Amino acid sequence: MKFFIDTANLDQIKEAQAMGILDGVTTNPSLMAKEGITGEASILKHYVDICNLVDGDVSAEVISTDFEGMVREGEALAALHPQIVVKLPMIGDGVKACKYFSDKGIKTNVTLVFSAGQALLAAKAGATYMSPFIGRLDDISTDGLGLIAEIRLIYDNYGFDTQILAASVRHTMHIMDCAKIGADVMTGPLSAIKGLLKHPLTDIGLAKFLADYQKGN
Ligand code: G3P
């Protein structure tokens, strides 16, 4: 299972990278705005800064909603750095652009997926990654993890290569449930990743080992 961090915050990206468990980064226009990164030049520079911090794929989202605009923007993003993955919205022109980029060997991430039918279309268009937003489904009393399971079944039925990138992960249990279902990738906040570390018996056990060591020295 790949671990991506879902942020544009460079300190958090550095911290996850330093842990040695990071496989990539996802961003979106909201996450960029949250860090105060605005304006095309600053946003493009920020993508390059992120790529220079990590080894894996970095999703960079287009803001156009028409095919021509997505192609123009996506090509400029892909030219920024070899680690860039062009992130496209799950709309008709986004699917068309996904096919265009996959035919050219440029990696894609189809985002804002909320149904298995949308996931099927993304796979048919050759998406590298397809991002179902599980937290936002949970927010409206709909089973986000159930969607991951449904997509896993469909992709396995046909051997689609598209990777299920569980997105809108909000907490540690989301990560564990995605791992059990077999999501290929999860992207979440650093807090959810660090939550995996926690167990009181680890802390108690370590404190005892250190105390016993001190007694003998
Ligand atoms: O990866 C998608 C993510 O950025 C959306 O997360 O928490 O805004 O639903 P959230």
JSON list of C-alpha atoms and ligand atoms in Angstrom, two decimals:
[
{"chain": "A", "resi": 1, "resn": "MET", "atom": "CA", "xyz": [0.00, 0.00, 0.00]},
{"chain": "A", "resi": 2, "resn": "LYS", "atom": "CA", "xyz": [1.41, 3.37, -0.98]},
{"chain": "A", "resi": 3, "resn": "PHE", "atom": "CA", "xyz": [1.20, 6.29, 1.44]},
{"chain": "A", "resi": 4, "resn": "PHE", "atom": "CA", "xyz": [0.71, 9.75, -0.03]},
{"chain": "A", "resi": 5, "resn": "ILE", "atom": "CA", "xyz": [0.39, 12.88, 2.08]},
{"chain": "A", "resi": 6, "resn": "ASP", "atom": "CA", "xyz": [-2.51, 15.16, 1.21]},
{"chain": "A", "resi": 7, "resn": "THR", "atom": "CA", "xyz": [-1.14, 18.63, 1.78]},
{"chain": "A", "resi": 8, "resn": "ALA", "atom": "CA", "xyz": [0.76, 21.52, 0.25]},
{"chain": "A", "resi": 9, "resn": "ASN", "atom": "CA", "xyz": [2.51, 22.24, 3.56]},
{"chain": "A", "resi": 10, "resn": "LEU", "atom": "CA", "xyz": [6.25, 21.82, 2.99]},
{"chain": "A", "resi": 11, "resn": "ASP", "atom": "CA", "xyz": [7.09, 21.21, 6.68]},
{"chain": "A", "resi": 12, "resn": "GLN", "atom": "CA", "xyz": [4.57, 18.37, 6.89]},
{"chain": "A", "resi": 13, "resn": "ILE", "atom": "CA", "xyz": [5.83, 16.88, 3.63]},
{"chain": "A", "resi": 14, "resn": "LYS", "atom": "CA", "xyz": [9.40, 17.04, 4.96]},
{"chain": "A", "resi": 15, "resn": "GLU", "atom": "CA", "xyz": [8.35, 15.36, 8.21]},
{"chain": "A", "resi": 16, "resn": "ALA", "atom": "CA", "xyz": [6.58, 12.49, 6.42]},
{"chain": "A", "resi": 17, "resn": "GLN", "atom": "CA", "xyz": [9.51, 12.10, 4.03]},
{"chain": "A", "resi": 18, "resn": "ALA", "atom": "CA", "xyz": [11.94, 11.97, 6.95]},
{"chain": "A", "resi": 19, "resn": "MET", "atom": "CA", "xyz": [9.93, 9.10, 8.46]},
{"chain": "A", "resi": 20, "resn": "GLY", "atom": "CA", "xyz": [10.89, 7.08, 5.39]},
{"chain": "A", "resi": 21, "resn": "ILE", "atom": "CA", "xyz": [7.37, 5.93, 4.62]},
{"chain": "A", "resi": 22, "resn": "LEU", "atom": "CA", "xyz": [6.24, 8.48, 2.05]},
{"chain": "A", "resi": 23, "resn": "ASP", "atom": "CA", "xyz": [5.46, 7.41, -1.52]},
{"chain": "A", "resi": 24, "resn": "GLY", "atom": "CA", "xyz": [4.07, 10.66, -2.90]},
{"chain": "A", "resi": 25, "resn": "VAL", "atom": "CA", "xyz": [2.03, 13.83, -2.43]},
{"chain": "A", "resi": 26, "resn": "THR", "atom": "CA", "xyz": [-1.42, 14.95, -3.49]},
{"chain": "A", "resi": 27, "resn": "THR", "atom": "CA", "xyz": [-2.51, 18.56, -3.58]},
{"chain": "A", "resi": 28, "resn": "ASN", "atom": "CA", "xyz": [-5.54, 20.45, -4.79]},
{"chain": "A", "resi": 29, "resn": "PRO", "atom": "CA", "xyz": [-6.42, 24.13, -5.21]},
{"chain": "A", "resi": 30, "resn": "SER", "atom": "CA", "xyz": [-7.96, 24.26, -1.71]},
{"chain": "A", "resi": 31, "resn": "LEU", "atom": "CA", "xyz": [-4.81, 22.84, -0.09]},
{"chain": "A", "resi": 32, "resn": "MET", "atom": "CA", "xyz": [-2.66, 25.35, -2.02]},
{"chain": "A", "resi": 33, "resn": "ALA", "atom": "CA", "xyz": [-4.89, 28.24, -0.90]},
{"chain": "A", "resi": 34, "resn": "LYS", "atom": "CA", "xyz": [-4.70, 26.99, 2.71]},
{"chain": "A", "resi": 35, "resn": "GLU", "atom": "CA", "xyz": [-0.91, 27.48, 2.58]},
{"chain": "A", "resi": 36, "resn": "GLY", "atom": "CA", "xyz": [-1.33, 30.95, 1.06]},
{"chain": "A", "resi": 37, "resn": "ILE", "atom": "CA", "xyz": [0.05, 29.84, -2.31]},
{"chain": "A", "resi": 38, "resn": "THR", "atom": "CA", "xyz": [-1.82, 31.87, -4.91]},
{"chain": "A", "resi": 39, "resn": "GLY", "atom": "CA", "xyz": [-1.15, 33.02, -8.47]},
{"chain": "A", "resi": 40, "resn": "GLU", "atom": "CA", "xyz": [0.00, 30.78, -11.29]},
{"chain": "A", "resi": 41, "resn": "ALA", "atom": "CA", "xyz": [3.75, 31.41, -10.93]},
{"chain": "A", "resi": 42, "resn": "SER", "atom": "CA", "xyz": [3.76, 30.72, -7.18]},
{"chain": "A", "resi": 43, "resn": "ILE", "atom": "CA", "xyz": [1.65, 27.59, -7.59]},
{"chain": "A", "resi": 44, "resn": "LEU", "atom": "CA", "xyz": [3.92, 26.18, -10.31]},
{"chain": "A", "resi": 45, "resn": "LYS", "atom": "CA", "xyz": [7.02, 26.93, -8.24]},
{"chain": "A", "resi": 46, "resn": "HIS", "atom": "CA", "xyz": [5.42, 25.24, -5.22]},
{"chain": "A", "resi": 47, "resn": "TYR", "atom": "CA", "xyz": [4.84, 22.05, -7.23]},
{"chain": "A", "resi": 48, "resn": "VAL", "atom": "CA", "xyz": [8.52, 21.98, -8.16]},
{"chain": "A", "resi": 49, "resn": "ASP", "atom": "CA", "xyz": [9.51, 22.59, -4.52]},
{"chain": "A", "resi": 50, "resn": "ILE", "atom": "CA", "xyz": [7.34, 19.64, -3.47]},
{"chain": "A", "resi": 51, "resn": "CYS", "atom": "CA", "xyz": [8.85, 17.40, -6.17]},
{"chain": "A", "resi": 52, "resn": "ASN", "atom": "CA", "xyz": [12.33, 18.30, -4.94]},
{"chain": "A", "resi": 53, "resn": "LEU", "atom": "CA", "xyz": [11.42, 17.17, -1.41]},
{"chain": "A", "resi": 54, "resn": "VAL", "atom": "CA", "xyz": [10.04, 13.70, -2.19]},
{"chain": "A", "resi": 55, "resn": "ASP", "atom": "CA", "xyz": [10.88, 10.73, -4.38]},
{"chain": "A", "resi": 56, "resn": "GLY", "atom": "CA", "xyz": [7.41, 9.72, -5.59]},
{"chain": "A", "resi": 57, "resn": "ASP", "atom": "CA", "xyz": [4.49, 11.02, -7.61]},
{"chain": "A", "resi": 58, "resn": "VAL", "atom": "CA", "xyz": [3.12, 14.52, -6.98]},
{"chain": "A", "resi": 59, "resn": "SER", "atom": "CA", "xyz": [-0.42, 15.24, -8.16]},
{"chain": "A", "resi": 60, "resn": "ALA", "atom": "CA", "xyz": [-0.93, 18.73, -9.61]},
{"chain": "A", "resi": 61, "resn": "GLU", "atom": "CA", "xyz": [-4.51, 19.69, -10.40]},
{"chain": "A", "resi": 62, "resn": "VAL", "atom": "CA", "xyz": [-5.75, 21.54, -13.47]},
{"chain": "A", "resi": 63, "resn": "ILE", "atom": "CA", "xyz": [-8.34, 24.24, -12.96]},
{"chain": "A", "resi": 64, "resn": "SER", "atom": "CA", "xyz": [-9.74, 24.25, -16.50]},
{"chain": "A", "resi": 65, "resn": "THR", "atom": "CA", "xyz": [-13.04, 22.48, -17.06]},
{"chain": "A", "resi": 66, "resn": "ASP", "atom": "CA", "xyz": [-12.86, 22.15, -20.85]},
{"chain": "A", "resi": 67, "resn": "PHE", "atom": "CA", "xyz": [-10.77, 19.60, -22.79]},
{"chain": "A", "resi": 68, "resn": "GLU", "atom": "CA", "xyz": [-8.51, 22.12, -24.55]},
{"chain": "A", "resi": 69, "resn": "GLY", "atom": "CA", "xyz": [-7.79, 23.99, -21.34]},
{"chain": "A", "resi": 70, "resn": "MET", "atom": "CA", "xyz": [-7.05, 20.78, -19.44]},
{"chain": "A", "resi": 71, "resn": "VAL", "atom": "CA", "xyz": [-4.66, 19.63, -22.16]},
{"chain": "A", "resi": 72, "resn": "ARG", "atom": "CA", "xyz": [-2.87, 22.99, -22.21]},
{"chain": "A", "resi": 73, "resn": "GLU", "atom": "CA", "xyz": [-2.58, 23.16, -18.43]},
{"chain": "A", "resi": 74, "resn": "GLY", "atom": "CA", "xyz": [-1.78, 19.48, -18.00]},
{"chain": "A", "resi": 75, "resn": "GLU", "atom": "CA", "xyz": [1.04, 19.59, -20.53]},
{"chain": "A", "resi": 76, "resn": "ALA", "atom": "CA", "xyz": [2.55, 22.62, -18.77]},
{"chain": "A", "resi": 77, "resn": "LEU", "atom": "CA", "xyz": [2.27, 20.86, -15.39]},
{"chain": "A", "resi": 78, "resn": "ALA", "atom": "CA", "xyz": [3.78, 17.62, -16.71]},
{"chain": "A", "resi": 79, "resn": "ALA", "atom": "CA", "xyz": [6.70, 19.59, -18.19]},
{"chain": "A", "resi": 80, "resn": "LEU", "atom": "CA", "xyz": [7.53, 21.06, -14.76]},
{"chain": "A", "resi": 81, "resn": "HIS", "atom": "CA", "xyz": [9.05, 17.87, -13.33]},
{"chain": "A", "resi": 82, "resn": "PRO", "atom": "CA", "xyz": [9.09, 14.12, -14.15]},
{"chain": "A", "resi": 83, "resn": "GLN", "atom": "CA", "xyz": [7.32, 13.35, -10.84]},
{"chain": "A", "resi": 84, "resn": "ILE", "atom": "CA", "xyz": [4.22, 15.39, -11.72]},
{"chain": "A", "resi": 85, "resn": "VAL", "atom": "CA", "xyz": [0.94, 13.52, -12.17]},
{"chain": "A", "resi": 86, "resn": "VAL", "atom": "CA", "xyz": [-1.78, 15.52, -13.94]},
{"chain": "A", "resi": 87, "resn": "LYS", "atom": "CA", "xyz": [-4.88, 15.63, -11.76]},
{"chain": "A", "resi": 88, "resn": "LEU", "atom": "CA", "xyz": [-8.14, 15.93, -13.68]},
{"chain": "A", "resi": 89, "resn": "PRO", "atom": "CA", "xyz": [-11.74, 16.31, -12.49]},
{"chain": "A", "resi": 90, "resn": "MET", "atom": "CA", "xyz": [-14.24, 13.49, -13.05]},
{"chain": "A", "resi": 91, "resn": "ILE", "atom": "CA", "xyz": [-16.33, 15.26, -15.69]},
{"chain": "A", "resi": 92, "resn": "GLY", "atom": "CA", "xyz": [-16.79, 14.41, -19.36]},
{"chain": "A", "resi": 93, "resn": "ASP", "atom": "CA", "xyz": [-13.91, 16.55, -20.58]},
{"chain": "A", "resi": 94, "resn": "GLY", "atom": "CA", "xyz": [-11.77, 15.27, -17.72]},
{"chain": "A", "resi": 95, "resn": "VAL", "atom": "CA", "xyz": [-12.26, 11.68, -18.90]},
{"chain": "A", "resi": 96, "resn": "LYS", "atom": "CA", "xyz": [-11.41, 12.74, -22.46]},
{"chain": "A", "resi": 97, "resn": "ALA", "atom": "CA", "xyz": [-8.28, 14.54, -21.23]},
{"chain": "A", "resi": 98, "resn": "CYS", "atom": "CA", "xyz": [-7.35, 11.48, -19.15]},
{"chain": "A", "resi": 99, "resn": "LYS", "atom": "CA", "xyz": [-7.41, 9.33, -22.29]},
{"chain": "A", "resi": 100, "resn": "TYR", "atom": "CA", "xyz": [-5.36, 11.96, -24.13]},
{"chain": "A", "resi": 101, "resn": "PHE", "atom": "CA", "xyz": [-2.65, 12.00, -21.45]},
{"chain": "A", "resi": 102, "resn": "SER", "atom": "CA", "xyz": [-2.61, 8.24, -20.91]},
{"chain": "A", "resi": 103, "resn": "ASP", "atom": "CA", "xyz": [-2.12, 7.74, -24.68]},
{"chain": "A", "resi": 104, "resn": "LYS", "atom": "CA", "xyz": [0.88, 10.06, -24.42]},
{"chain": "A", "resi": 105, "resn": "GLY", "atom": "CA", "xyz": [2.32, 8.17, -21.42]},
{"chain": "A", "resi": 106, "resn": "ILE", "atom": "CA", "xyz": [1.70, 11.04, -19.00]},
{"chain": "A", "resi": 107, "resn": "LYS", "atom": "CA", "xyz": [0.50, 9.95, -15.55]},
{"chain": "A", "resi": 108, "resn": "THR", "atom": "CA", "xyz": [-2.97, 11.03, -14.45]},
{"chain": "A", "resi": 109, "resn": "ASN", "atom": "CA", "xyz": [-5.07, 11.15, -11.31]},
{"chain": "A", "resi": 110, "resn": "VAL", "atom": "CA", "xyz": [-8.82, 11.42, -11.87]},
{"chain": "A", "resi": 111, "resn": "THR", "atom": "CA", "xyz": [-10.23, 13.21, -8.85]},
{"chain": "A", "resi": 112, "resn": "LEU", "atom": "CA", "xyz": [-13.62, 13.93, -7.26]},
{"chain": "A", "resi": 113, "resn": "VAL", "atom": "CA", "xyz": [-14.84, 10.35, -7.74]},
{"chain": "A", "resi": 114, "resn": "PHE", "atom": "CA", "xyz": [-17.97, 9.52, -5.76]},
{"chain": "A", "resi": 115, "resn": "SER", "atom": "CA", "xyz": [-19.41, 6.46, -7.53]},
{"chain": "A", "resi": 116, "resn": "ALA", "atom": "CA", "xyz": [-18.28, 3.11, -8.91]},
{"chain": "A", "resi": 117, "resn": "GLY", "atom": "CA", "xyz": [-19.54, 4.13, -12.35]},
{"chain": "A", "resi": 118, "resn": "GLN", "atom": "CA", "xyz": [-17.20, 7.12, -12.34]},
{"chain": "A", "resi": 119, "resn": "ALA", "atom": "CA", "xyz": [-14.35, 4.84, -11.22]},
{"chain": "A", "resi": 120, "resn": "LEU", "atom": "CA", "xyz": [-15.09, 2.50, -14.13]},
{"chain": "A", "resi": 121, "resn": "LEU", "atom": "CA", "xyz": [-14.92, 5.40, -16.60]},
{"chain": "A", "resi": 122, "resn": "ALA", "atom": "CA", "xyz": [-11.59, 6.58, -15.17]},
{"chain": "A", "resi": 123, "resn": "ALA", "atom": "CA", "xyz": [-10.13, 3.08, -15.59]},
{"chain": "A", "resi": 124, "resn": "LYS", "atom": "CA", "xyz": [-11.47, 2.82, -19.15]},
{"chain": "A", "resi": 125, "resn": "ALA", "atom": "CA", "xyz": [-9.74, 6.13, -19.91]},
{"chain": "A", "resi": 126, "resn": "GLY", "atom": "CA", "xyz": [-6.44, 4.68, -18.67]},
{"chain": "A", "resi": 127, "resn": "ALA", "atom": "CA", "xyz": [-6.07, 6.73, -15.48]},
{"chain": "A", "resi": 128, "resn": "THR", "atom": "CA", "xyz": [-2.94, 5.97, -13.48]},
{"chain": "A", "resi": 129, "resn": "TYR", "atom": "CA", "xyz": [-4.74, 6.86, -10.24]},
{"chain": "A", "resi": 130, "resn": "MET", "atom": "CA", "xyz": [-8.43, 7.33, -9.49]},
{"chain": "A", "resi": 131, "resn": "SER", "atom": "CA", "xyz": [-9.39, 9.17, -6.29]},
{"chain": "A", "resi": 132, "resn": "PRO", "atom": "CA", "xyz": [-12.64, 8.35, -4.48]},
{"chain": "A", "resi": 133, "resn": "PHE", "atom": "CA", "xyz": [-13.30, 10.86, -1.66]},
{"chain": "A", "resi": 134, "resn": "ILE", "atom": "CA", "xyz": [-14.28, 8.69, 1.26]},
{"chain": "A", "resi": 135, "resn": "GLY", "atom": "CA", "xyz": [-14.50, 11.35, 3.97]},
{"chain": "A", "resi": 136, "resn": "ARG", "atom": "CA", "xyz": [-16.84, 13.53, 1.94]},
{"chain": "A", "resi": 137, "resn": "LEU", "atom": "CA", "xyz": [-19.14, 10.54, 1.37]},
{"chain": "A", "resi": 138, "resn": "ASP", "atom": "CA", "xyz": [-19.11, 9.77, 5.09]},
{"chain": "A", "resi": 139, "resn": "ASP", "atom": "CA", "xyz": [-20.02, 13.44, 5.66]},
{"chain": "A", "resi": 140, "resn": "ILE", "atom": "CA", "xyz": [-23.33, 12.88, 3.87]},
{"chain": "A", "resi": 141, "resn": "SER", "atom": "CA", "xyz": [-24.19, 9.56, 5.56]},
{"chain": "A", "resi": 142, "resn": "THR", "atom": "CA", "xyz": [-22.94, 7.50, 2.63]},
{"chain": "A", "resi": 143, "resn": "ASP", "atom": "CA", "xyz": [-20.46, 4.64, 3.06]},
{"chain": "A", "resi": 144, "resn": "GLY", "atom": "CA", "xyz": [-17.11, 5.88, 1.71]},
{"chain": "A", "resi": 145, "resn": "LEU", "atom": "CA", "xyz": [-15.31, 2.64, 2.51]},
{"chain": "A", "resi": 146, "resn": "GLY", "atom": "CA", "xyz": [-18.12, 0.67, 0.88]},
{"chain": "A", "resi": 147, "resn": "LEU", "atom": "CA", "xyz": [-17.33, 2.55, -2.34]},
{"chain": "A", "resi": 148, "resn": "ILE", "atom": "CA", "xyz": [-13.65, 1.53, -2.10]},
{"chain": "A", "resi": 149, "resn": "ALA", "atom": "CA", "xyz": [-14.72, -2.12, -1.74]},
{"chain": "A", "resi": 150, "resn": "GLU", "atom": "CA", "xyz": [-17.09, -1.87, -4.70]},
{"chain": "A", "resi": 151, "resn": "ILE", "atom": "CA", "xyz": [-14.39, -0.36, -6.93]},
{"chain": "A", "resi": 152, "resn": "ARG", "atom": "CA", "xyz": [-11.81, -2.95, -5.78]},
{"chain": "A", "resi": 153, "resn": "LEU", "atom": "CA", "xyz": [-14.21, -5.71, -6.89]},
{"chain": "A", "resi": 154, "resn": "ILE", "atom": "CA", "xyz": [-14.84, -4.12, -10.28]},
{"chain": "A", "resi": 155, "resn": "TYR", "atom": "CA", "xyz": [-11.17, -3.39, -11.00]},
{"chain": "A", "resi": 156, "resn": "ASP", "atom": "CA", "xyz": [-10.18, -6.94, -9.99]},
{"chain": "A", "resi": 157, "resn": "ASN", "atom": "CA", "xyz": [-12.94, -8.44, -12.16]},
{"chain": "A", "resi": 158, "resn": "TYR", "atom": "CA", "xyz": [-11.28, -6.97, -15.24]},
{"chain": "A", "resi": 159, "resn": "GLY", "atom": "CA", "xyz": [-7.66, -6.56, -14.17]},
{"chain": "A", "resi": 160, "resn": "PHE", "atom": "CA", "xyz": [-7.66, -2.78, -14.62]},
{"chain": "A", "resi": 161, "resn": "ASP", "atom": "CA", "xyz": [-4.23, -1.27, -13.89]},
{"chain": "A", "resi": 162, "resn": "THR", "atom": "CA", "xyz": [-5.69, 1.98, -12.54]},
{"chain": "A", "resi": 163, "resn": "GLN", "atom": "CA", "xyz": [-4.70, 2.39, -8.90]},
{"chain": "A", "resi": 164, "resn": "ILE", "atom": "CA", "xyz": [-7.37, 3.10, -6.32]},
{"chain": "A", "resi": 165, "resn": "LEU", "atom": "CA", "xyz": [-6.15, 6.17, -4.46]},
{"chain": "A", "resi": 166, "resn": "ALA", "atom": "CA", "xyz": [-8.37, 6.51, -1.38]},
{"chain": "A", "resi": 167, "resn": "ALA", "atom": "CA", "xyz": [-8.67, 10.27, -0.83]},
{"chain": "A", "resi": 168, "resn": "SER", "atom": "CA", "xyz": [-10.40, 12.54, 1.64]},
{"chain": "A", "resi": 169, "resn": "VAL", "atom": "CA", "xyz": [-8.98, 10.24, 4.31]},
{"chain": "A", "resi": 170, "resn": "ARG", "atom": "CA", "xyz": [-9.64, 11.95, 7.61]},
{"chain": "A", "resi": 171, "resn": "HIS", "atom": "CA", "xyz": [-8.25, 9.67, 10.33]},
{"chain": "A", "resi": 172, "resn": "THR", "atom": "CA", "xyz": [-6.17, 6.63, 11.16]},
{"chain": "A", "resi": 173, "resn": "MET", "atom": "CA", "xyz": [-9.02, 4.10, 11.01]},
{"chain": "A", "resi": 174, "resn": "HIS", "atom": "CA", "xyz": [-9.75, 5.19, 7.44]},
{"chain": "A", "resi": 175, "resn": "ILE", "atom": "CA", "xyz": [-6.18, 4.15, 6.58]},
{"chain": "A", "resi": 176, "resn": "MET", "atom": "CA", "xyz": [-6.55, 0.77, 8.29]},
{"chain": "A", "resi": 177, "resn": "ASP", "atom": "CA", "xyz": [-9.91, 0.06, 6.66]},
{"chain": "A", "resi": 178, "resn": "CYS", "atom": "CA", "xyz": [-8.55, 1.02, 3.23]},
{"chain": "A", "resi": 179, "resn": "ALA", "atom": "CA", "xyz": [-5.61, -1.34, 3.82]},
{"chain": "A", "resi": 180, "resn": "LYS", "atom": "CA", "xyz": [-7.98, -4.21, 4.67]},
{"chain": "A", "resi": 181, "resn": "ILE", "atom": "CA", "xyz": [-10.10, -3.59, 1.57]},
{"chain": "A", "resi": 182, "resn": "GLY", "atom": "CA", "xyz": [-7.03, -3.36, -0.65]},
{"chain": "A", "resi": 183, "resn": "ALA", "atom": "CA", "xyz": [-6.84, 0.27, -1.79]},
{"chain": "A", "resi": 184, "resn": "ASP", "atom": "CA", "xyz": [-3.58, 0.62, -3.71]},
{"chain": "A", "resi": 185, "resn": "VAL", "atom": "CA", "xyz": [-2.83, 4.04, -2.25]},
{"chain": "A", "resi": 186, "resn": "MET", "atom": "CA", "xyz": [-4.18, 6.25, 0.48]},
{"chain": "A", "resi": 187, "resn": "THR", "atom": "CA", "xyz": [-3.68, 9.97, 0.74]},
{"chain": "A", "resi": 188, "resn": "GLY", "atom": "CA", "xyz": [-4.28, 11.62, 4.07]},
{"chain": "A", "resi": 189, "resn": "PRO", "atom": "CA", "xyz": [-3.11, 14.20, 6.56]},
{"chain": "A", "resi": 190, "resn": "LEU", "atom": "CA", "xyz": [0.10, 13.74, 8.54]},
{"chain": "A", "resi": 191, "resn": "SER", "atom": "CA", "xyz": [-1.97, 13.40, 11.75]},
{"chain": "A", "resi": 192, "resn": "ALA", "atom": "CA", "xyz": [-3.72, 10.28, 10.37]},
{"chain": "A", "resi": 193, "resn": "ILE", "atom": "CA", "xyz": [-0.39, 8.74, 9.35]},
{"chain": "A", "resi": 194, "resn": "LYS", "atom": "CA", "xyz": [1.20, 9.47, 12.72]},
{"chain": "A", "resi": 195, "resn": "GLY", "atom": "CA", "xyz": [-1.84, 7.96, 14.43]},
{"chain": "A", "resi": 196, "resn": "LEU", "atom": "CA", "xyz": [-0.64, 4.56, 13.20]},
{"chain": "A", "resi": 197, "resn": "LEU", "atom": "CA", "xyz": [2.33, 4.86, 15.56]},
{"chain": "A", "resi": 198, "resn": "LYS", "atom": "CA", "xyz": [0.30, 5.09, 18.71]},
{"chain": "A", "resi": 199, "resn": "HIS", "atom": "CA", "xyz": [-0.18, 2.28, 21.21]},
{"chain": "A", "resi": 200, "resn": "PRO", "atom": "CA", "xyz": [-0.07, 2.72, 25.00]},
{"chain": "A", "resi": 201, "resn": "LEU", "atom": "CA", "xyz": [1.55, -0.70, 25.47]},
{"chain": "A", "resi": 202, "resn": "THR", "atom": "CA", "xyz": [4.44, 0.42, 23.26]},
{"chain": "A", "resi": 203, "resn": "ASP", "atom": "CA", "xyz": [4.98, 3.48, 25.45]},
{"chain": "A", "resi": 204, "resn": "ILE", "atom": "CA", "xyz": [4.65, 1.48, 28.70]},
{"chain": "A", "resi": 205, "resn": "GLY", "atom": "CA", "xyz": [6.93, -1.28, 27.39]},
{"chain": "A", "resi": 206, "resn": "LEU", "atom": "CA", "xyz": [9.59, 1.16, 26.25]},
{"chain": "A", "resi": 207, "resn": "ALA", "atom": "CA", "xyz": [9.51, 3.05, 29.56]},
{"chain": "A", "resi": 208, "resn": "LYS", "atom": "CA", "xyz": [10.02, -0.26, 31.42]},
{"chain": "A", "resi": 209, "resn": "PHE", "atom": "CA", "xyz": [12.89, -1.39, 29.17]},
{"chain": "A", "resi": 210, "resn": "LEU", "atom": "CA", "xyz": [14.66, 1.94, 29.71]},
{"chain": "A", "resi": 211, "resn": "ALA", "atom": "CA", "xyz": [14.04, 1.87, 33.48]},
{"chain": "A", "resi": 212, "resn": "ASP", "atom": "CA", "xyz": [15.34, -1.71, 33.74]},
{"chain": "A", "resi": 213, "resn": "TYR", "atom": "CA", "xyz": [18.42, -0.77, 31.72]},
{"chain": "A", "resi": 214, "resn": "GLN", "atom": "CA", "xyz": [19.12, 2.12, 34.12]},
{"chain": "A", "resi": 215, "resn": "LYS", "atom": "CA", "xyz": [18.85, -0.25, 37.14]},
{"chain": "A", "resi": 216, "resn": "GLY", "atom": "CA", "xyz": [21.55, -2.49, 35.72]},
{"chain": "A", "resi": 217, "resn": "ASN", "atom": "CA", "xyz": [23.95, 0.41, 34.98]},
{"chain": "B", "resi": 1, "resn": "G3P", "atom": "O1", "xyz": [-7.58, 14.14, -1.30]},
{"chain": "B", "resi": 1, "resn": "G3P", "atom": "C1", "xyz": [-8.76, 14.87, -1.37]},
{"chain": "B", "resi": 1, "resn": "G3P", "atom": "C2", "xyz": [-8.83, 15.78, -0.22]},
{"chain": "B", "resi": 1, "resn": "G3P", "atom": "O2", "xyz": [-7.91, 16.81, -0.31]},
{"chain": "B", "resi": 1, "resn": "G3P", "atom": "C3", "xyz": [-10.16, 16.21, 0.18]},
{"chain": "B", "resi": 1, "resn": "G3P", "atom": "O3", "xyz": [-10.16, 16.03, 1.52]},
{"chain": "B", "resi": 1, "resn": "G3P", "atom": "O4", "xyz": [-10.90, 16.40, 3.79]},
{"chain": "B", "resi": 1, "resn": "G3P", "atom": "O5", "xyz": [-11.31, 18.15, 2.03]},
{"chain": "B", "resi": 1, "resn": "G3P", "atom": "O6", "xyz": [-12.59, 16.02, 2.02]},
{"chain": "B", "resi": 1, "resn": "G3P", "atom": "P1", "xyz": [-11.31, 16.69, 2.39]}
]
